[in-house]
C-alpha positions as a printed NumPy array, in Angstrom:
array([[  0.149,   0.054,  -0.097],
       [  3.095,   2.516,   0.978],
       [  4.462,   1.812,  -2.578],
       [  1.364,   3.432,  -4.336],
       [  1.333,   6.261,  -1.763],
       [  5.225,   7.174,  -2.7  ],
       [  4.395,   7.138,  -6.233],
       [  1.34 ,   9.637,  -7.015],
       [  1.672,   9.644, -10.865],
       [  1.464,   5.692, -10.864],
       [ -1.764,   5.844,  -8.609],
       [ -3.332,   8.462, -10.622],
       [ -2.48 ,   6.359, -13.833],
       [ -3.929,   3.306, -12.316],
       [ -7.136,   4.791, -11.186],
       [ -7.75 ,   6.829, -14.8  ],
       [ -7.378,   3.518, -16.348],
       [ -9.682,   1.769, -14.014],
       [-12.465,   4.438, -14.603],
       [-11.311,   4.034, -18.114],
       [-12.16 ,   0.346, -18.301],
       [-15.468,   0.826, -16.725],
       [-16.478,   3.734, -19.096],
       [-15.833,   1.31 , -21.905],
       [-17.73 ,  -1.351, -20.61 ],
       [-20.442,   0.799, -19.752],
       [-20.691,   1.995, -23.263],
       [-20.421,  -0.809, -25.599],
       [-23.891,  -0.443, -27.301],
       [-24.141,   0.076, -31.029],
       [-25.768,   3.309, -32.33 ],
       [-26.035,   4.536, -35.748],
       [-24.477,   7.677, -36.748],
       [-25.775,   9.905, -39.972],
       [-23.25 ,  12.511, -40.913],
       [-23.963,  14.41 , -44.277],
       [-24.819,  11.653, -46.771],
       [-22.791,   8.734, -44.889],
       [-24.299,   6.417, -42.349],
       [-22.505,   4.043, -40.453],
       [-22.959,   2.018, -37.451],
       [-20.329,   2.376, -34.46 ],
       [-20.063,   1.401, -30.648],
       [-20.98 ,   4.563, -28.481],
       [-17.354,   4.686, -26.543],
       [-15.729,   5.084, -29.838],
       [-17.618,   7.575, -30.897],
       [-17.461,   9.825, -27.626],
       [-13.474,   9.096, -28.051],
       [-13.213,  10.262, -31.622],
       [-15.178,  13.868, -30.568],
       [-12.777,  13.95 , -27.637],
       [ -9.755,  13.958, -29.961],
       [-11.304,  15.973, -32.618],
       [-11.675,  18.81 , -29.709],
       [ -8.364,  18.159, -28.369],
       [ -6.492,  18.569, -31.708],
       [ -8.852,  21.872, -32.324],
       [ -7.94 ,  23.25 , -29.128],
       [ -4.405,  22.615, -29.61 ],
       [ -4.319,  24.098, -32.974],
       [ -5.786,  27.202, -32.323],
       [ -4.479,  27.739, -29.106],
       [ -3.688,  31.561, -28.629],
       [ -5.217,  32.642, -31.945],
       [ -7.826,  34.564, -30.32 ],
       [ -5.363,  36.485, -27.939],
       [ -5.021,  40.165, -28.8  ],
       [ -1.27 ,  40.319, -29.169],
       [ -0.694,  43.697, -28.817],
       [ -2.106,  43.685, -25.17 ],
       [  0.745,  41.433, -24.096],
       [  4.08 ,  43.293, -22.956],
       [  7.043,  41.315, -23.361],
       [  8.93 ,  40.446, -20.124],
       [ 11.516,  42.691, -19.179],
       [ 15.32 ,  41.244, -20.127],
       [ 17.399,  40.905, -16.684],
       [ 20.709,  40.662, -18.603],
       [ 20.765,  44.109, -19.777],
       [ 23.362,  45.004, -17.114],
       [ 26.065,  42.451, -18.261]])
């Protein structure tokens, strides 16, 4: 027990893995997806995972695009006296 308490990253990873397994086991139903002219069937957890990935990559791609760059002042240079 103290092995897991001394390693919080391992403990958190195992807890998230257990939650992921529970999530997958509870969302194994097939569902019909209709997108534009395409129609196909997939598992619910696969669809949720794909939407999560698309949202992650969209956020990663457009990070900082909506920040007004002229409002950001540059950090002072500490090496001006050298």
